[in-house]
Structure formats: C-alpha cells, structure tokens
Coordinates of C-alpha atoms in Angstrom, one line a residue:
X223 CA 0.7 189.1 -5.4
X224 CA 3.3 192.0 -5.1
X225 CA 4.4 193.8 -8.2
X226 CA 7.8 192.6 -9.3
X227 CA 7.9 194.4 -12.6
X228 CA 10.6 196.7 -11.4
X229 CA 12.9 193.8 -10.9
X230 CA 12.8 192.7 -14.5
X231 CA 15.6 193.6 -16.9
X232 CA 15.0 197.0 -18.5
X233 CA 13.6 196.9 -22.1
X234 CA 16.3 199.3 -23.2
X235 CA 19.5 197.3 -23.3
X236 CA 21.6 199.8 -25.3
X237 CA 22.9 201.4 -22.1
X238 CA 24.6 198.2 -21.3
X239 CA 27.3 198.9 -24.0
X240 CA 30.6 200.2 -22.8
X241 CA 32.5 202.9 -24.7
X242 CA 35.7 200.8 -24.2
X243 CA 34.2 197.9 -26.2
X244 CA 33.5 200.2 -29.3
X245 CA 36.9 201.9 -29.1
X246 CA 38.6 198.6 -29.0
X247 CA 36.9 197.4 -32.1
X248 CA 37.8 200.7 -33.7
X249 CA 41.5 200.2 -32.8
X250 CA 41.3 196.8 -34.5
X251 CA 39.7 198.4 -37.5
X252 CA 42.4 201.0 -37.7
X253 CA 45.2 198.4 -37.5
X254 CA 43.4 196.4 -40.3
X255 CA 43.0 199.6 -42.5
X256 CA 46.7 200.6 -42.0
X257 CA 47.8 197.0 -42.9
X258 CA 45.6 197.0 -46.0
X259 CA 46.9 200.3 -47.1
X260 CA 50.6 199.2 -46.5
X261 CA 50.2 195.9 -48.3
X262 CA 48.4 197.6 -51.3
X263 CA 51.1 200.4 -51.6
X264 CA 54.2 198.5 -50.9
X265 CA 53.5 194.9 -52.0
X266 CA 51.0 195.3 -54.9
X267 CA 52.2 198.7 -56.0
X268 CA 48.9 200.4 -56.1
X269 CA 49.1 204.2 -56.6
X270 CA 46.8 205.3 -53.7
X271 CA 46.0 208.8 -52.4
X272 CA 48.2 208.0 -49.4
X273 CA 47.9 211.3 -47.7
X274 CA 44.0 211.3 -47.9
X275 CA 43.8 207.7 -46.8
X276 CA 46.1 208.3 -43.8
X277 CA 44.0 211.4 -43.0
X278 CA 40.8 209.4 -42.8
X279 CA 42.4 206.7 -40.7
X280 CA 43.8 209.4 -38.4
X281 CA 40.3 210.7 -37.9
X282 CA 39.5 207.3 -36.4
X283 CA 42.6 207.4 -34.2
X284 CA 41.7 210.9 -33.0
X285 CA 38.2 209.9 -32.2
X286 CA 39.5 207.2 -29.9
X287 CA 42.0 209.5 -28.3
X288 CA 39.3 212.1 -27.6
X289 CA 36.9 209.5 -26.3
X290 CA 39.5 208.0 -23.9
X291 CA 40.6 211.5 -22.7
X292 CA 36.9 212.7 -22.0
X293 CA 35.2 209.7 -20.7
X294 CA 36.2 207.0 -18.2
X295 CA 36.9 203.5 -19.3
X296 CA 33.7 202.0 -17.7
X297 CA 31.4 204.6 -19.3
X298 CA 28.3 203.0 -20.7
X299 CA 26.8 204.7 -23.7
X300 CA 23.2 205.7 -24.3
X301 CA 21.5 204.5 -27.4
X302 CA 22.0 207.8 -29.1
X303 CA 25.6 207.8 -28.3
X304 CA 26.2 204.3 -29.5
X305 CA 24.3 205.0 -32.8
X306 CA 26.5 208.2 -33.3
X307 CA 29.6 206.2 -32.7
X308 CA 28.6 203.6 -35.2
X309 CA 27.5 206.3 -37.7
X310 CA 31.1 207.7 -37.5
X311 CA 32.4 204.3 -38.2
X312 CA 30.2 203.8 -41.2
X313 CA 31.1 207.2 -42.6
X314 CA 34.9 206.8 -42.0
X315 CA 34.8 203.5 -43.7
X316 CA 32.8 204.7 -46.7
X317 CA 35.1 207.6 -47.3
X318 CA 38.1 205.3 -47.1
X319 CA 36.5 202.9 -49.6
X320 CA 35.7 205.8 -51.9
X321 CA 39.4 206.7 -51.9
X322 CA 40.4 203.2 -52.7
X323 CA 38.3 202.0 -55.6
X324 CA 34.6 202.0 -54.3
X325 CA 33.0 198.8 -55.1
X326 CA 36.0 197.5 -56.9
X327 CA 37.6 197.2 -53.4
X328 CA 36.8 193.7 -51.8
X329 CA 36.8 195.3 -48.4
X330 CA 33.5 197.1 -49.2
X331 CA 31.9 194.1 -47.5
X332 CA 33.2 195.5 -44.1
X333 CA 30.5 198.1 -44.2
X334 CA 28.2 195.4 -42.9
X335 CA 30.0 195.4 -39.5
X336 CA 28.6 198.5 -37.8
X337 CA 25.0 197.8 -38.9
X338 CA 25.2 194.4 -37.5
X339 CA 26.5 195.6 -34.2
X340 CA 23.6 198.0 -34.2
X341 CA 21.2 195.3 -34.8
X342 CA 22.4 193.3 -31.9
X343 CA 22.7 196.2 -29.5
X344 CA 20.3 199.0 -30.5
X345 CA 16.6 199.5 -31.2
X346 CA 15.0 199.0 -34.5
X347 CA 14.9 202.8 -35.3
X348 CA 18.6 203.2 -34.8
X349 CA 19.3 200.1 -36.9
X350 CA 17.1 201.2 -39.7
X351 CA 18.7 204.6 -39.8
X352 CA 22.3 203.2 -39.9
X353 CA 21.2 200.7 -42.5
X354 CA 19.7 203.3 -44.8
X355 CA 22.9 205.4 -44.3
X356 CA 25.0 202.4 -45.4
X357 CA 22.7 202.0 -48.4
X358 CA 23.3 205.5 -49.4
X359 CA 27.1 205.4 -48.9
X360 CA 27.3 202.1 -50.9
X361 CA 25.3 203.7 -53.7
X362 CA 27.5 206.9 -53.7
X363 CA 30.8 205.1 -53.8
X364 CA 29.5 202.8 -56.6
X365 CA 29.4 205.9 -58.9
X366 CA 32.0 208.3 -57.2
X367 CA 35.2 206.8 -56.2
X368 CA 39.0 207.1 -57.0
X369 CA 40.1 204.2 -59.2
X370 CA 42.6 201.6 -58.2
X371 CA 45.7 202.2 -60.4
X372 CA 48.6 199.8 -60.5
X373 CA 52.3 200.7 -60.6
X374 CA 52.2 200.6 -64.5
X375 CA 49.2 202.7 -64.8
X376 CA 46.6 200.1 -65.3
X377 CA 43.2 200.7 -63.8
X378 CA 41.7 197.8 -62.0
X379 CA 37.8 197.9 -62.4
X380 CA 35.2 195.2 -62.3
X381 CA 32.7 194.9 -65.2
X382 CA 29.6 197.0 -64.6
X383 CA 27.4 193.8 -64.2
X384 CA 29.7 192.6 -61.4
X385 CA 29.7 195.9 -59.8
X386 CA 25.9 195.9 -59.8
X387 CA 25.8 192.4 -58.5
X388 CA 28.2 193.4 -55.7
X389 CA 26.0 196.4 -54.8
X390 CA 22.9 194.2 -54.7
X391 CA 24.8 191.6 -52.6
X392 CA 25.8 194.3 -50.1
X393 CA 22.4 195.8 -49.9
X394 CA 20.8 192.4 -49.3
X395 CA 23.5 191.5 -46.9
X396 CA 22.9 194.6 -44.8
X397 CA 19.2 193.9 -44.8
X398 CA 19.3 190.2 -44.0
X399 CA 22.1 190.4 -41.4
X400 CA 20.4 193.4 -39.7
X401 CA 17.0 191.6 -39.6
X402 CA 18.5 188.2 -38.6
X403 CA 20.8 189.5 -35.9
X404 CA 18.0 191.7 -34.5
X405 CA 15.6 188.8 -34.4
X406 CA 17.9 186.4 -32.8
X407 CA 19.1 189.0 -30.1
X408 CA 15.4 189.8 -29.5
X409 CA 14.5 186.2 -28.9
X410 CA 17.5 185.7 -26.6
X411 CA 16.6 188.8 -24.6
X412 CA 12.9 187.7 -24.3
X413 CA 14.0 184.3 -23.2
X414 CA 16.4 185.8 -20.6
X415 CA 13.5 188.0 -19.3
X416 CA 11.1 185.1 -19.2
X417 CA 13.5 182.9 -17.3
X418 CA 14.3 185.6 -14.8
X419 CA 10.5 186.1 -14.3
X420 CA 10.3 182.4 -13.8
X421 CA 13.1 182.4 -11.2
X422 CA 11.5 185.3 -9.4
X423 CA 8.1 183.5 -9.3
X424 CA 9.8 180.4 -7.9
X425 CA 11.8 182.4 -5.3
X426 CA 8.7 184.2 -4.1
X427 CA 6.7 180.9 -3.8
X428 CA 9.6 179.3 -1.9
X429 CA 9.6 182.3 0.6
X430 CA 5.9 182.0 1.0
X431 CA 6.2 178.3 1.7
X432 CA 9.0 178.8 4.1
X433 CA 7.1 181.6 5.9
X434 CA 4.0 179.5 5.9
X435 CA 5.9 176.7 7.6
X436 CA 7.1 179.0 10.4
X437 CA 3.6 180.5 11.0
X438 CA 2.0 177.0 11.1
X439 CA 4.6 175.7 13.5
X440 CA 4.0 178.7 15.8
X441 CA 0.3 178.3 15.7
X442 CA 0.6 174.5 16.3
X443 CA 3.0 174.6 19.2
X444 CA 1.6 177.7 20.9
X445 CA -2.0 176.3 20.7
X446 CA -1.5 174.1 23.9
X447 CA 0.0 176.8 26.2
X448 CA -2.6 179.3 25.0
X449 CA -5.4 176.7 25.7
X450 CA -3.9 176.2 29.2
X451 CA -3.8 179.9 30.0
X452 CA -7.5 180.2 28.8
X453 CA -8.5 177.2 31.0
X454 CA -6.8 178.4 34.1
X455 CA -8.1 181.9 33.6
X456 CA -11.6 180.7 33.4
X457 CA -11.1 178.7 36.6
X458 CA -9.7 181.8 38.4
X459 CA -12.7 183.9 37.3
X460 CA -14.9 181.5 39.4
X461 CA -12.5 181.8 42.3
X462 CA -12.5 185.7 42.3
X463 CA -16.2 186.2 41.5
X464 CA -16.5 188.4 44.6
X465 CA -13.6 190.5 43.7
X466 CA -14.6 192.6 40.7
X467 CA -11.1 194.2 40.1
X468 CA -9.2 190.8 40.0
X469 CA -12.1 189.3 38.0
X470 CA -11.6 192.0 35.3
X471 CA -7.8 191.4 35.2
X472 CA -8.3 187.6 34.8
X473 CA -10.9 188.2 32.1
X474 CA -8.5 190.4 30.4
X475 CA -5.8 187.6 30.4
X476 CA -8.4 185.1 28.9
X477 CA -9.4 187.6 26.2
X478 CA -5.7 188.3 25.3
X479 CA -5.1 184.5 25.1
X480 CA -8.0 184.3 22.6
X481 CA -6.7 187.2 20.7
X482 CA -3.3 185.5 20.4
X483 CA -4.9 182.4 19.1
X484 CA -6.9 184.4 16.5
X485 CA -3.9 186.3 15.3
X486 CA -2.0 183.0 14.7
X487 CA -4.9 181.7 12.9
X488 CA -5.3 184.8 10.7
X489 CA -1.6 184.7 9.7
X490 CA -2.4 181.4 8.2
X491 CA 0.8 179.5 8.8
X492 CA 4.5 180.8 10.6
X493 CA 10.2 179.7 14.9
X494 CA 10.3 176.2 13.4
X495 CA 10.0 174.7 10.0
X496 CA 6.8 172.6 10.1
X497 CA 7.6 169.2 8.7
X498 CA 3.8 168.8 7.9
X499 CA 4.2 171.6 5.3
X500 CA 6.6 169.5 3.2
X501 CA 4.1 166.9 2.2
X502 CA 0.3 166.8 1.7
X503 CA -2.3 164.7 -0.1
X504 CA -2.6 165.4 -3.8
X505 CA -6.0 166.9 -3.4
X506 CA -4.8 169.4 -0.7
X507 CA -1.9 170.6 -3.0
X508 CA -4.1 171.0 -6.1
X509 CA -6.8 172.8 -4.0
X510 CA -4.2 175.1 -2.5
X511 CA -3.1 176.0 -6.0
X512 CA -6.6 176.7 -7.1
X513 CA -8.0 178.4 -4.1
X514 CA -6.9 182.0 -5.0
X515 CA -9.1 181.7 -8.2
X516 CA -12.3 180.3 -6.7
X517 CA -13.9 183.7 -6.0
X518 CA -13.4 185.2 -9.4
X519 CA -16.9 184.5 -10.7
X520 CA -16.1 181.2 -12.3
X521 CA -16.9 177.8 -10.9
X522 CA -13.9 175.6 -10.2
X523 CA -14.9 172.0 -10.0
X524 CA -12.3 169.6 -8.5
X525 CA -12.4 165.7 -8.8
X526 CA -10.0 163.0 -7.9
X527 CA -9.9 159.4 -8.8
X528 CA -7.5 156.4 -9.3
X529 CA -7.2 155.0 -12.7
X530 CA -5.6 151.9 -14.4
X531 CA -5.3 150.0 -11.1
X532 CA -4.2 152.9 -8.9
X533 CA -4.4 152.5 -5.1
X534 CA -7.7 153.5 -3.5
X535 CA -5.8 155.7 -1.1
X536 CA -4.9 159.1 -2.6
X537 CA -1.1 159.5 -2.9
X538 CA 0.8 161.9 -0.6
X539 CA 3.2 164.1 -2.7
X540 CA 5.9 166.6 -1.9
X541 CA 4.5 170.1 -1.4
X542 CA 7.1 171.9 -3.7
X543 CA 6.6 175.5 -4.4
X544 CA 7.1 175.1 -8.2
X545 CA 4.3 172.6 -8.2
X546 CA 1.9 174.9 -6.5
X547 CA 2.9 178.0 -8.4
X548 CA 2.8 176.1 -11.8
X549 CA -0.7 174.7 -11.2
X550 CA -1.9 178.0 -9.9
X551 CA -0.8 179.7 -13.2
X552 CA -2.5 177.1 -15.2
X553 CA -5.7 177.4 -13.1
X554 CA -5.6 181.2 -13.5
X555 CA -5.2 180.9 -17.2
X556 CA -8.2 178.6 -17.4
X557 CA -10.3 181.0 -15.2
X558 CA -9.3 183.9 -17.3
X559 CA -10.7 182.5 -20.5
X560 CA -13.6 180.3 -19.1
X561 CA -17.1 181.4 -19.6
X562 CA -18.5 179.8 -16.5
X563 CA -16.7 176.6 -15.4
X564 CA -13.2 175.2 -14.9
X565 CA -12.6 171.5 -14.2
X566 CA -9.6 170.3 -12.4
X567 CA -9.2 166.4 -12.5
X568 CA -6.6 164.7 -10.5
X569 CA -5.8 161.0 -11.3
X570 CA -3.3 158.5 -10.3
X571 CA -2.2 155.1 -11.5
X572 CA 0.5 152.8 -10.1
X573 CA 3.1 154.6 -12.2
X574 CA 1.9 158.1 -12.8
X575 CA 0.1 161.2 -11.3
X576 CA -1.8 163.4 -13.7
X577 CA -3.7 166.7 -13.3
X578 CA -5.8 167.9 -16.0
X579 CA -7.2 171.4 -16.3
X580 CA -10.1 172.1 -18.6
X581 CA -12.5 175.1 -19.2
X582 CA -15.5 176.0 -21.2
X583 CA -13.9 178.9 -23.0
X584 CA -12.9 179.4 -26.6
X585 CA -9.9 177.1 -26.5
X586 CA -6.5 177.6 -28.0
X587 CA -6.3 178.9 -31.7
X588 CA -5.2 175.7 -33.7
X589 CA -2.3 177.6 -35.3
X590 CA -0.8 178.3 -31.8
X591 CA -1.1 174.9 -30.3
X592 CA 2.5 174.0 -31.4
X593 CA 3.8 177.2 -29.6
X594 CA 1.9 177.1 -26.4
X595 CA 4.3 177.3 -23.5
X596 CA 6.7 179.6 -25.4
X597 CA 7.2 183.0 -23.7
X598 CA 5.2 186.0 -25.2
X599 CA 2.5 184.0 -26.9
X600 CA -0.4 185.9 -25.3
X601 CA -3.6 185.5 -27.5
X602 CA -5.8 182.5 -27.6
X603 CA -8.0 183.7 -30.5
X604 CA -8.0 186.6 -32.9
X605 CA -10.4 189.3 -31.8
X606 CA -10.7 188.0 -28.3
X607 CA -11.6 190.6 -25.7
X608 CA -8.6 191.9 -23.9
X609 CA -7.8 190.2 -20.5
X610 CA -6.7 192.0 -17.4
X611 CA -2.9 192.0 -17.5
X612 CA -0.9 190.5 -14.8
X613 CA 0.9 193.5 -13.2
X614 CA 3.7 191.4 -11.9
X615 CA 4.9 190.6 -15.4
X616 CA 3.9 193.8 -17.1
X617 CA 1.6 191.9 -19.3
X618 CA 4.4 190.0 -21.1
X619 CA 2.3 186.8 -21.5
X620 CA 4.5 184.7 -19.3
X621 CA 2.0 182.8 -17.4
X622 CA 2.0 179.6 -19.3
X623 CA 5.8 179.8 -19.9
X624 CA 6.4 180.0 -16.2
X625 CA 3.9 177.3 -15.3
X626 CA 5.5 175.0 -17.9
X627 CA 9.0 175.8 -16.8
X628 CA 8.3 175.3 -13.1
X629 CA 6.4 172.1 -13.5
X630 CA 9.0 170.6 -15.9
X631 CA 11.5 171.5 -13.3
X632 CA 9.5 169.2 -10.9
X633 CA 9.7 166.3 -13.3
X634 CA 6.3 166.9 -15.1
X635 CA 5.5 166.7 -18.7
X636 CA 2.9 169.1 -20.1
X637 CA 0.6 168.7 -23.1
X638 CA -1.8 171.3 -24.4
X639 CA -5.0 170.6 -26.6
X640 CA -8.6 171.7 -27.1
X641 CA -11.5 169.8 -25.7
X642 CA -13.3 170.1 -29.0
X643 CA -12.5 171.7 -32.4
X644 CA -12.8 175.5 -31.8
X645 CA -14.1 175.9 -35.4
X646 CA -17.2 173.9 -34.7
X647 CA -20.4 175.6 -34.1
X648 CA -21.6 176.2 -30.4
X649 CA -24.2 173.4 -30.6
X650 CA -21.6 170.9 -31.9
X651 CA -19.1 171.4 -29.0
X652 CA -19.2 169.5 -25.7
X653 CA -19.4 171.3 -22.3
X654 CA -15.6 170.9 -21.7
X655 CA -14.9 172.4 -25.1
X656 CA -12.1 174.8 -24.1
X657 CA -8.4 174.4 -23.5
X658 CA -7.1 171.3 -21.9
X659 CA -3.7 171.2 -20.1
X660 CA -2.4 167.9 -18.8
X661 CA 0.3 167.6 -16.3
X662 CA 1.8 164.2 -15.8
X663 CA 4.5 163.2 -13.2
X664 CA 6.1 159.9 -12.8
X665 CA 4.9 158.5 -9.4
X666 CA 8.4 158.3 -7.9
X667 CA 9.2 161.9 -8.8
X668 CA 6.7 163.6 -6.4
X669 CA 4.8 160.9 -4.4
X670 CA 6.0 159.6 -1.1
X671 CA 6.7 156.0 -0.8
X672 CA 4.6 154.2 1.9
X673 CA 7.6 154.0 4.2
X674 CA 8.0 157.7 4.1
X675 CA 4.6 158.5 5.2
X676 CA 5.0 157.6 8.9
X677 CA 5.5 159.9 11.9
X678 CA 7.6 163.0 11.1
X679 CA 9.2 163.5 14.4
X680 CA 10.0 166.9 16.0
X681 CA 9.9 170.0 13.8
X682 CA 13.3 171.4 12.8
X683 CA 14.5 174.8 13.7
X684 CA 13.8 177.2 10.8
X685 CA 16.8 178.7 9.0
X686 CA 16.0 181.8 7.1

C-alpha cells in the first residue's frame, strides 16, 4: 500500500492563522477600550490618567499600522509569531487594567481572551506560557494599580475578600478555558484528520477497483484473439517445417502471444469497465478482503453458512470498495493481534448478512470496549508488545475507525466484543478467546435481488 502520510493535514496548525485575523480582533479591542475610557471619563466622571491610557491604546494602534505596512494581508503567522502577537495583547491589556483600577475593573475578565485564542490555535507550550504570563499580570495588578476615583474624590474599591475571589475566579477561568478549548480543538482536529484518512482510503480502493475492472476486461476480451493467434501460428509451424527462417518467425509470434496472455494475467485485472467486477458472491468478496493477510504467519480460516432459514445458495453482493477495504482493515487488525489463528465467518438469513471476525489473541481491554472504533484508540491491553505501525497513517491508530466508517457508509452496523473474559486464566478461556467484530448488513442494502443476477450484457466503456 503506498504511503499517503504526506497527504494528511500537517500536525502544526498554527501556520494556518492569518495576520489579518488577529489585527482585526485587535482593532475591535481598540474600539472597545476607547469606548470604555470615554464612557468612564465623560458619563461616570471617573478621574482616569487619560494621557497614559490613551498612550497604551495608541501602542495597539501603532502595532496594527506597523503590521499592515510590513506584511501583506494574506500573511500567515508561524506559531512563534502568533504567540508573540497574543503576548503583546495580554501585556497591553494588563497595563491598561493597571491604570484603571486593577481587579476593581470588571473588564479584567477580558484577559481570558488572548489565552483562549492561543488554546484553540497554538500548541500546548505556547498556551502554557501565555497562561502563566496572564497569571503573573493578574497577580501584579491585584497589588499594584491606580485606583478608580470618582468626580467627587471617592475611591471605588472592592473589599479584599471580593478581590481575592475575583483573582481566584480569573485564574481558574484561564486554566479551565485554556484546557477546555485546547481539548475540544484537539478532538476536532483529530476527527478531521481521521475522516480525511478515511476518504483517502476509500478513494484509493475505488481507484484500484476501477483499474481492476479495466484490466480484467482487457484480459477477458483479448483472450479470444490471442488464443486464435496462437492456434494459427501453431498450424503455420507445421506448414513451414522445412523452412527454418519462417518457422522461427512463426514461433516468435506464438511466443509473443503467450507473453501477452501472461502479462495480462500478471496485471490481475484492467479499456472497458468489467460488469462482472461490480458483483460477486459473498465468499469471494470476503476472501478478496482477507487475501493480503493470509501470508503473515497466522492461519486465516473462512467459513460460510446460512442461518435462521437463509437460502442454501450464497448471496451475491455488490462489490463495493468500502466493503472490501473495511473488511480488510478488520482482518488486518485481527491478524496483528492473533497468536496463531483468525476466524472469518460469513452467515446469512432471509433478512441479514453478517460477517464475524474472531482471533485467539488477548482481546480488547474491557475499559476500552465502549470506545472501540473511535480514532486514535490504539492499544488493546496495557503492556502489550508494540505492533508494526501502518506507514500510510503514520501510526495514528486509525485502522478500526476507518473500517467502521467505511462499513457504516455501506449500511452496516458494527459491534465489538471479546470471545471470553480477558481477565480469565489461559486454561479457562476458549480457543476463540480474542476480539470479536461483527458486521451486519440488511440483506437489501448489499445483496442483489434474484432478478438482478441474470446476464450482465456487454461491458461498458470505462470512464476515468
């Protein structure tokens, strides 16, 4: 399987942030700060250090003007540049709060904003740094600040207990919002990566299926003319037995016809879209999914049987790439953890088709059973030996997630369980004691109706 890791989104997402986004937010902050200063000075009559306050606001204005003059509007910032930009905003706001009452100023709560932005856009180190800087600034302005003085000289100040409570609330708010925003953003990014990897896997399987149909159609339709060439050349060899030069030429034609046949066979399956590639018996599809993992040192045992009054004839199903790739991932996962054997059991009833995959490995850890199929759940048991990582997904643990997503897309429902309790002793566990994955489809979702299983007609021209 080709390596697709380079197509996945980069782990470093901070380079996606545009400078214009941060400068726009800063302009909004500047307008809010100027409005708050104007209302406090003109409406409420507070005696503010107006010159110093405007100087601090002017620093933010100047920073935006310099950024606009130096960098283009579409400039995307590195993590360090973004962190420094947010550090400037935290510092500017802390100084302005120190000039306007410190923790007595209700707008102190706004110091949460740059840290929260960092938590959603930057790495944990940058966020931790900004959070600690915010802690320091909030602590400093709690002790060192200019008082809020009304027009009649009265100093507005909260009781010490309230100031301490406000300080605690801000510190907890910074910590909680940073952690919460970082966790939610991380989960969203992981799910986005996982869904992209799933789409890539499906796209690849679709291309392989299309290519297989083209090769198979070529091999099928060229078989007759190649056989005719070989037959005629063999007859000509008898006719020119007394002419060595002509005989060698005819022999060369026959050999080249054989070579063409062998080349087509070696390609496996590829002009026209072979209609026979669109459907196949259930057994053929399951075996196609399992075949790549039969030579990995583990025995893969396949059985098929009707249940609950199912027809004796095996159902013919649609050979969809998501079904093949999903089952292949499940078989790979079972082979990865099996000690010696993997069982693949296909069953059908009048209403349902099920495929059950079992192994004799350690099974799923009981505490992870409820999360099986989520992206990035990678371990089956604590202390298990490391498995060979799948290079195409950079070891992200997406195998079961991709299988589950693709199979559910085909209409299947998946369930995960253990054959026996993994906590039992070795002697108390059955042979099929490992993980059990059951995939169930409604019969009408993937199986062909009897009237659809007749002659397929001429192959269609393949469209790339």
